[in-house]
Amino acid sequence: MTTDLTLHWSPKSPYVRKVMICAYELGLVDRLTLVRSVAAMLKPNPSIMACNPLSKIPTLVRADGSTLFDSVVICEYLNELAKGPLFPSEGETHWQALRWHAFGDGLLDALILWRNERERTVPLQQLLDAFELKVLASLQLLDAETEVLAQAPFSIGTLTIGCALGYIDYRFDSLGWREQAPRLAAWHKELVKRPSFLATKPVDG
Ligand SMILES: N[C@@H](CCC(=O)N[C@@H](CS)C(=O)NCC(=O)O)C(=O)O
């Protein structure tokens, strides 16, 4: 298979992980050339910016040089390329998948801003408290939705929630989220047995 797609990639980014999980699930991994790219809010990266002025990963470069970002767009593009099932188009499963996709991305956005704030020399306590409140409330709601999550088909929605929970494991271990959301934890334990999750576990380096 030709590697006609270049992905600005990092093993730490949960948004990149979404794209990689889609690629594994859709059998498209062999078409990707992964370029290790460091994206940091305080240090715009010229090599990413040559393709994406926002200096964010994931950014996908196609064979004709055109680019696609962000993860929302890239995941849907890969699904379309493979004529995959990850973006259900019919009925309630469509809205369910889109809602969990937005929910998981929103949770990730809050977690990343929370992490940035807590690493500042003098963090703003009000912001730290607000992020914690939102993350705990999200976990509570997802825990209440576990039965529906478990019955839903595997989709961009369920995989994004899985990536957000994986990011909590990676960067917010001390939150003890499994005690706050035990039903969700049981669902997540099964989800991460999928080869696409095992192959994309976040790692430092
Ligand atoms: N909404 C974007 C978020 C991507 C994002 O924020 N990625 C982080 C890495 S985890 C990044 O590139 N940060 C660099 C920056 O914000 O300048 C997506 O879904 O792809």
CSV table of C-alpha atoms and ligand atoms in Angstrom, one decimal:
chain,number,residue,atom,x,y,z
A,1,MET,CA,0.0,0.0,0.0
A,2,THR,CA,1.3,3.5,-0.8
A,3,THR,CA,1.9,5.9,2.1
A,4,ASP,CA,0.1,8.8,0.5
A,5,LEU,CA,-0.9,10.6,3.7
A,6,THR,CA,1.5,12.4,6.1
A,7,LEU,CA,0.4,13.0,9.7
A,8,HIS,CA,2.0,15.5,12.0
A,9,TRP,CA,1.9,13.1,15.0
A,10,SER,CA,2.9,12.7,18.6
A,11,PRO,CA,2.5,9.6,20.9
A,12,LYS,CA,1.3,11.9,23.7
A,13,SER,CA,-1.6,13.8,22.0
A,14,PRO,CA,-5.1,12.5,22.7
A,15,TYR,CA,-6.4,14.2,19.5
A,16,VAL,CA,-3.7,12.5,17.4
A,17,ARG,CA,-4.7,9.3,19.2
A,18,LYS,CA,-8.3,9.7,17.9
A,19,VAL,CA,-7.0,9.8,14.4
A,20,MET,CA,-4.7,6.8,14.9
A,21,ILE,CA,-7.5,4.7,16.4
A,22,CYS,CA,-9.6,5.6,13.4
A,23,ALA,CA,-6.8,4.6,11.1
A,24,TYR,CA,-6.3,1.2,12.9
A,25,GLU,CA,-10.0,0.5,12.9
A,26,LEU,CA,-10.4,1.4,9.2
A,27,GLY,CA,-7.3,-0.5,8.1
A,28,LEU,CA,-5.6,2.7,6.9
A,29,VAL,CA,-2.5,2.8,9.1
A,30,ASP,CA,-0.2,1.6,6.3
A,31,ARG,CA,-1.1,4.7,4.2
A,32,LEU,CA,0.2,7.1,6.9
A,33,THR,CA,3.7,8.4,7.2
A,34,LEU,CA,4.0,9.7,10.8
A,35,VAL,CA,6.1,12.8,11.4
A,36,ARG,CA,7.0,13.3,15.0
A,37,SER,CA,5.9,16.9,15.6
A,38,VAL,CA,6.1,18.9,18.9
A,39,ALA,CA,3.1,21.2,19.3
A,40,ALA,CA,3.2,23.4,22.4
A,41,MET,CA,0.9,26.4,23.0
A,42,LEU,CA,3.9,28.6,24.0
A,43,LYS,CA,6.1,27.5,21.1
A,44,PRO,CA,4.5,27.6,17.7
A,45,ASN,CA,6.3,25.1,15.5
A,46,PRO,CA,7.3,26.4,12.0
A,47,SER,CA,7.2,22.9,10.5
A,48,ILE,CA,3.6,22.4,11.6
A,49,MET,CA,2.8,26.0,10.7
A,50,ALA,CA,3.9,25.4,7.1
A,51,CYS,CA,0.8,23.2,6.9
A,52,ASN,CA,-1.4,24.5,9.6
A,53,PRO,CA,-1.1,28.1,10.7
A,54,LEU,CA,-2.7,27.2,14.1
A,55,SER,CA,0.4,25.0,14.8
A,56,LYS,CA,-1.7,22.2,16.2
A,57,ILE,CA,-1.5,18.4,15.8
A,58,PRO,CA,-3.0,16.3,14.3
A,59,THR,CA,-2.5,17.9,10.9
A,60,LEU,CA,-2.8,15.7,7.8
A,61,VAL,CA,-1.0,16.4,4.5
A,62,ARG,CA,-2.4,14.7,1.4
A,63,ALA,CA,-0.4,13.5,-1.6
A,64,ASP,CA,-1.4,16.7,-3.6
A,65,GLY,CA,0.0,18.8,-0.7
A,66,SER,CA,-3.4,19.9,0.6
A,67,THR,CA,-3.9,19.7,4.3
A,68,LEU,CA,-6.7,18.7,6.6
A,69,PHE,CA,-7.1,19.7,10.3
A,70,ASP,CA,-8.3,19.3,13.0
A,71,SER,CA,-9.0,15.8,14.4
A,72,VAL,CA,-12.7,16.1,13.8
A,73,VAL,CA,-12.1,16.6,10.1
A,74,ILE,CA,-9.3,14.1,9.7
A,75,CYS,CA,-11.3,11.3,11.4
A,76,GLU,CA,-14.3,11.9,9.2
A,77,TYR,CA,-12.0,12.0,6.1
A,78,LEU,CA,-10.4,8.7,7.0
A,79,ASN,CA,-13.8,7.2,7.6
A,80,GLU,CA,-15.0,8.4,4.2
A,81,LEU,CA,-11.8,7.1,2.5
A,82,ALA,CA,-12.5,3.6,3.9
A,83,LYS,CA,-16.3,3.8,3.6
A,84,GLY,CA,-16.2,3.0,7.3
A,85,PRO,CA,-18.8,2.7,10.0
A,86,LEU,CA,-17.3,5.2,12.5
A,87,PHE,CA,-19.7,8.1,11.6
A,88,PRO,CA,-23.1,6.5,11.7
A,89,SER,CA,-25.4,8.5,9.5
A,90,GLU,CA,-28.8,7.2,10.4
A,91,GLY,CA,-31.2,8.2,13.2
A,92,GLU,CA,-30.4,8.4,16.9
A,93,THR,CA,-27.0,6.7,16.6
A,94,HIS,CA,-25.9,9.6,14.4
A,95,TRP,CA,-26.7,12.2,17.1
A,96,GLN,CA,-25.4,10.0,19.9
A,97,ALA,CA,-22.1,9.6,18.1
A,98,LEU,CA,-21.8,13.3,17.3
A,99,ARG,CA,-22.7,14.3,20.9
A,100,TRP,CA,-20.1,11.9,22.5
A,101,HIS,CA,-17.6,13.1,19.9
A,102,ALA,CA,-18.2,16.8,21.0
A,103,PHE,CA,-18.4,15.7,24.7
A,104,GLY,CA,-15.1,13.8,24.5
A,105,ASP,CA,-13.4,16.7,22.7
A,106,GLY,CA,-14.7,19.2,25.1
A,107,LEU,CA,-13.5,17.1,28.0
A,108,LEU,CA,-10.1,16.9,26.4
A,109,ASP,CA,-10.0,20.7,25.9
A,110,ALA,CA,-10.8,21.3,29.6
A,111,LEU,CA,-8.2,18.7,30.7
A,112,ILE,CA,-5.5,20.3,28.5
A,113,LEU,CA,-6.3,23.8,29.7
A,114,TRP,CA,-6.3,22.5,33.3
A,115,ARG,CA,-2.9,20.9,32.8
A,116,ASN,CA,-1.5,24.1,31.3
A,117,GLU,CA,-2.8,26.1,34.2
A,118,ARG,CA,-1.5,23.8,36.9
A,119,GLU,CA,2.0,23.9,35.4
A,120,ARG,CA,2.2,27.7,35.6
A,121,THR,CA,4.5,29.0,38.3
A,122,VAL,CA,1.5,30.8,39.9
A,123,PRO,CA,-1.7,29.0,38.8
A,124,LEU,CA,-5.0,30.8,39.2
A,125,GLN,CA,-6.8,28.7,41.8
A,126,GLN,CA,-10.3,29.7,40.5
A,127,LEU,CA,-9.4,28.3,37.1
A,128,LEU,CA,-8.1,25.1,38.6
A,129,ASP,CA,-11.3,24.7,40.6
A,130,ALA,CA,-13.5,25.4,37.6
A,131,PHE,CA,-11.7,22.8,35.5
A,132,GLU,CA,-11.9,20.2,38.3
A,133,LEU,CA,-15.6,20.9,38.7
A,134,LYS,CA,-16.3,20.5,35.0
A,135,VAL,CA,-14.2,17.3,34.6
A,136,LEU,CA,-15.9,15.7,37.7
A,137,ALA,CA,-19.4,16.7,36.5
A,138,SER,CA,-18.5,15.2,33.0
A,139,LEU,CA,-17.4,11.9,34.7
A,140,GLN,CA,-20.6,11.8,36.7
A,141,LEU,CA,-22.8,12.3,33.6
A,142,LEU,CA,-20.8,9.7,31.6
A,143,ASP,CA,-21.1,7.2,34.4
A,144,ALA,CA,-24.8,7.7,34.3
A,145,GLU,CA,-24.8,7.1,30.6
A,146,THR,CA,-22.6,4.0,30.7
A,147,GLU,CA,-25.4,1.6,29.8
A,148,VAL,CA,-26.2,3.5,26.6
A,149,LEU,CA,-22.5,3.8,25.8
A,150,ALA,CA,-22.1,0.0,26.2
A,151,GLN,CA,-25.0,-0.7,23.9
A,152,ALA,CA,-24.0,1.9,21.2
A,153,PRO,CA,-22.0,0.7,18.2
A,154,PHE,CA,-18.3,1.5,18.3
A,155,SER,CA,-18.0,5.0,16.7
A,156,ILE,CA,-16.2,8.3,16.7
A,157,GLY,CA,-18.3,9.1,19.8
A,158,THR,CA,-17.3,6.1,21.9
A,159,LEU,CA,-13.7,6.2,20.8
A,160,THR,CA,-13.4,9.9,21.7
A,161,ILE,CA,-14.8,9.3,25.1
A,162,GLY,CA,-12.2,6.4,25.4
A,163,CYS,CA,-9.4,8.8,24.4
A,164,ALA,CA,-10.5,11.4,27.0
A,165,LEU,CA,-10.5,8.7,29.8
A,166,GLY,CA,-7.1,7.5,28.5
A,167,TYR,CA,-5.8,11.0,28.8
A,168,ILE,CA,-7.0,11.3,32.4
A,169,ASP,CA,-5.1,8.1,33.1
A,170,TYR,CA,-2.0,9.6,31.4
A,171,ARG,CA,-2.0,13.1,32.9
A,172,PHE,CA,-4.4,13.1,35.9
A,173,ASP,CA,-3.8,9.7,37.5
A,174,SER,CA,-4.2,11.3,41.0
A,175,LEU,CA,-7.8,12.2,40.2
A,176,GLY,CA,-8.8,8.6,41.0
A,177,TRP,CA,-11.5,8.8,38.3
A,178,ARG,CA,-12.5,5.1,38.5
A,179,GLU,CA,-13.8,5.6,42.1
A,180,GLN,CA,-15.9,8.6,40.9
A,181,ALA,CA,-17.2,6.7,37.8
A,182,PRO,CA,-17.1,2.9,38.5
A,183,ARG,CA,-19.6,1.9,35.8
A,184,LEU,CA,-17.8,4.0,33.2
A,185,ALA,CA,-14.5,2.4,34.4
A,186,ALA,CA,-15.8,-1.1,33.7
A,187,TRP,CA,-16.9,0.0,30.2
A,188,HIS,CA,-13.5,1.6,29.6
A,189,LYS,CA,-11.7,-1.6,30.8
A,190,GLU,CA,-13.3,-3.5,28.0
A,191,LEU,CA,-12.9,-0.8,25.3
A,192,VAL,CA,-9.2,-0.5,25.8
A,193,LYS,CA,-8.8,-4.2,24.9
A,194,ARG,CA,-9.3,-3.3,21.3
A,195,PRO,CA,-6.1,-3.6,19.2
A,196,SER,CA,-6.5,0.0,18.1
A,197,PHE,CA,-6.4,1.2,21.7
A,198,LEU,CA,-3.6,-1.1,22.7
A,199,ALA,CA,-1.5,0.1,19.7
A,200,THR,CA,-2.0,3.8,20.6
A,201,LYS,CA,-1.5,4.0,24.4
A,202,PRO,CA,0.0,7.4,25.2
A,203,VAL,CA,3.8,7.3,26.0
A,204,ASP,CA,6.3,9.9,26.9
A,205,GLY,CA,9.2,10.5,24.5
B,1,LIG,N1,-9.4,20.8,18.3
B,1,LIG,C1,-8.1,20.3,17.9
B,1,LIG,C2,-7.2,20.3,19.1
B,1,LIG,C3,-5.8,19.9,18.8
B,1,LIG,C4,-4.8,20.3,19.9
B,1,LIG,O1,-5.1,21.2,20.7
B,1,LIG,N2,-3.7,19.6,19.9
B,1,LIG,C5,-2.6,20.0,20.8
B,1,LIG,C6,-1.7,18.8,21.1
B,1,LIG,S1,-2.5,17.6,22.2
B,1,LIG,C7,-1.8,21.1,20.2
B,1,LIG,O2,-1.5,21.0,19.0
B,1,LIG,N3,-1.4,22.1,20.9
B,1,LIG,C8,-0.6,23.1,20.5
B,1,LIG,C9,-1.2,24.5,20.6
B,1,LIG,O3,-2.4,24.6,21.1
B,1,LIG,O4,-0.6,25.4,20.1
B,1,LIG,C10,-8.2,18.8,17.3
B,1,LIG,O5,-9.3,18.2,17.6
B,1,LIG,O6,-7.4,18.4,16.6
